[in-house]
């Protein structure tokens, strides 16, 4: 394997490693300006699984399922 760590230049001793380098065009005392994305972030549309996970709908589907189960058990064992 090739040793690539020797090719990198060490960090300058004047600036600590945790301090980011100033952005070009900004003064050293000014806070850094975050980069603005060129394309606005669009929220993804929510699909049908989002609607199925809502509690009122889950309760309704549970009640309907319980009624179907009771009707099936009645037909199997009592008729």
Tab-separated table of C-alpha atoms in Angstrom:
chain	number	residue	atom	x	y	z
A	1	UNK	CA	0.000	0.000	0.000
A	2	UNK	CA	1.212	3.514	-0.710
A	3	UNK	CA	1.929	5.909	2.140
A	4	UNK	CA	-0.045	9.061	1.284
A	5	UNK	CA	0.077	10.792	4.677
A	6	UNK	CA	3.604	12.117	4.028
A	7	UNK	CA	2.390	14.071	0.949
A	8	UNK	CA	0.016	16.345	2.890
A	9	UNK	CA	1.254	19.628	4.297
A	10	UNK	CA	0.939	20.085	8.091
A	11	UNK	CA	-1.437	22.705	9.480
A	12	UNK	CA	0.135	26.114	10.135
A	13	UNK	CA	1.195	26.673	13.753
A	14	UNK	CA	-0.419	30.135	13.902
A	15	UNK	CA	-4.025	28.887	13.672
A	16	UNK	CA	-5.501	26.113	15.841
A	17	UNK	CA	-6.994	23.142	13.994
A	18	UNK	CA	-10.544	23.774	15.271
A	19	UNK	CA	-10.770	27.341	13.895
A	20	UNK	CA	-12.109	27.418	10.314
A	21	UNK	CA	-10.276	29.441	7.714
A	22	UNK	CA	-11.956	32.775	6.885
A	23	UNK	CA	-13.989	32.923	3.708
A	24	UNK	CA	-12.530	34.866	0.805
A	25	UNK	CA	-13.663	38.494	0.730
A	26	UNK	CA	-14.590	38.662	4.438
A	27	UNK	CA	-12.740	40.630	7.061
A	28	UNK	CA	-10.997	38.663	9.835
A	29	UNK	CA	-13.208	40.134	12.609
A	30	UNK	CA	-16.554	39.576	10.859
A	31	UNK	CA	-18.530	36.370	11.452
A	32	UNK	CA	-18.420	33.983	8.491
A	33	UNK	CA	-21.362	34.165	6.120
A	34	UNK	CA	-22.916	30.748	5.401
A	35	UNK	CA	-23.132	29.737	1.779
A	36	UNK	CA	-26.626	30.066	0.292
A	37	UNK	CA	-27.764	27.037	-1.721
A	38	UNK	CA	-28.483	27.863	-5.351
A	39	UNK	CA	-31.585	25.663	-5.478
A	40	UNK	CA	-34.217	26.022	-2.718
A	41	UNK	CA	-34.946	22.840	-0.782
A	42	UNK	CA	-38.349	21.445	-1.744
A	43	UNK	CA	-40.211	19.326	0.785
A	44	UNK	CA	-40.991	15.877	-0.544
A	45	UNK	CA	-44.677	15.047	-0.965
A	46	UNK	CA	-46.018	12.664	1.655
A	47	UNK	CA	-47.304	9.358	0.359
A	48	UNK	CA	-50.169	7.162	1.453
A	49	UNK	CA	-48.073	5.429	4.135
A	50	UNK	CA	-47.892	8.735	6.008
A	51	UNK	CA	-51.694	8.933	6.060
A	52	UNK	CA	-52.022	5.286	7.146
A	53	UNK	CA	-49.804	5.881	10.154
A	54	UNK	CA	-52.095	8.472	11.750
A	55	UNK	CA	-53.617	7.346	15.086
A	56	UNK	CA	-57.329	8.026	14.331
A	57	UNK	CA	-57.123	6.034	11.118
A	58	UNK	CA	-55.279	3.194	12.855
A	59	UNK	CA	-57.973	3.060	15.557
A	60	UNK	CA	-60.698	3.005	12.901
A	61	UNK	CA	-58.959	0.231	10.967
A	62	UNK	CA	-58.440	-1.726	14.200
A	63	UNK	CA	-62.157	-1.523	15.029
A	64	UNK	CA	-63.148	-2.620	11.521
A	65	UNK	CA	-60.640	-5.487	11.702
A	66	UNK	CA	-61.996	-6.570	15.089
A	67	UNK	CA	-65.577	-6.545	13.751
A	68	UNK	CA	-64.540	-8.649	10.748
A	69	UNK	CA	-62.707	-11.074	13.035
A	70	UNK	CA	-65.750	-11.389	15.311
A	71	UNK	CA	-68.023	-12.014	12.316
A	72	UNK	CA	-65.632	-14.662	10.941
A	73	UNK	CA	-65.384	-16.441	14.303
A	74	UNK	CA	-69.165	-16.342	14.667
A	75	UNK	CA	-69.605	-17.902	11.227
A	76	UNK	CA	-67.008	-20.586	11.909
A	77	UNK	CA	-68.030	-21.730	15.370
A	78	UNK	CA	-71.670	-20.779	15.946
A	79	UNK	CA	-73.333	-21.379	12.585
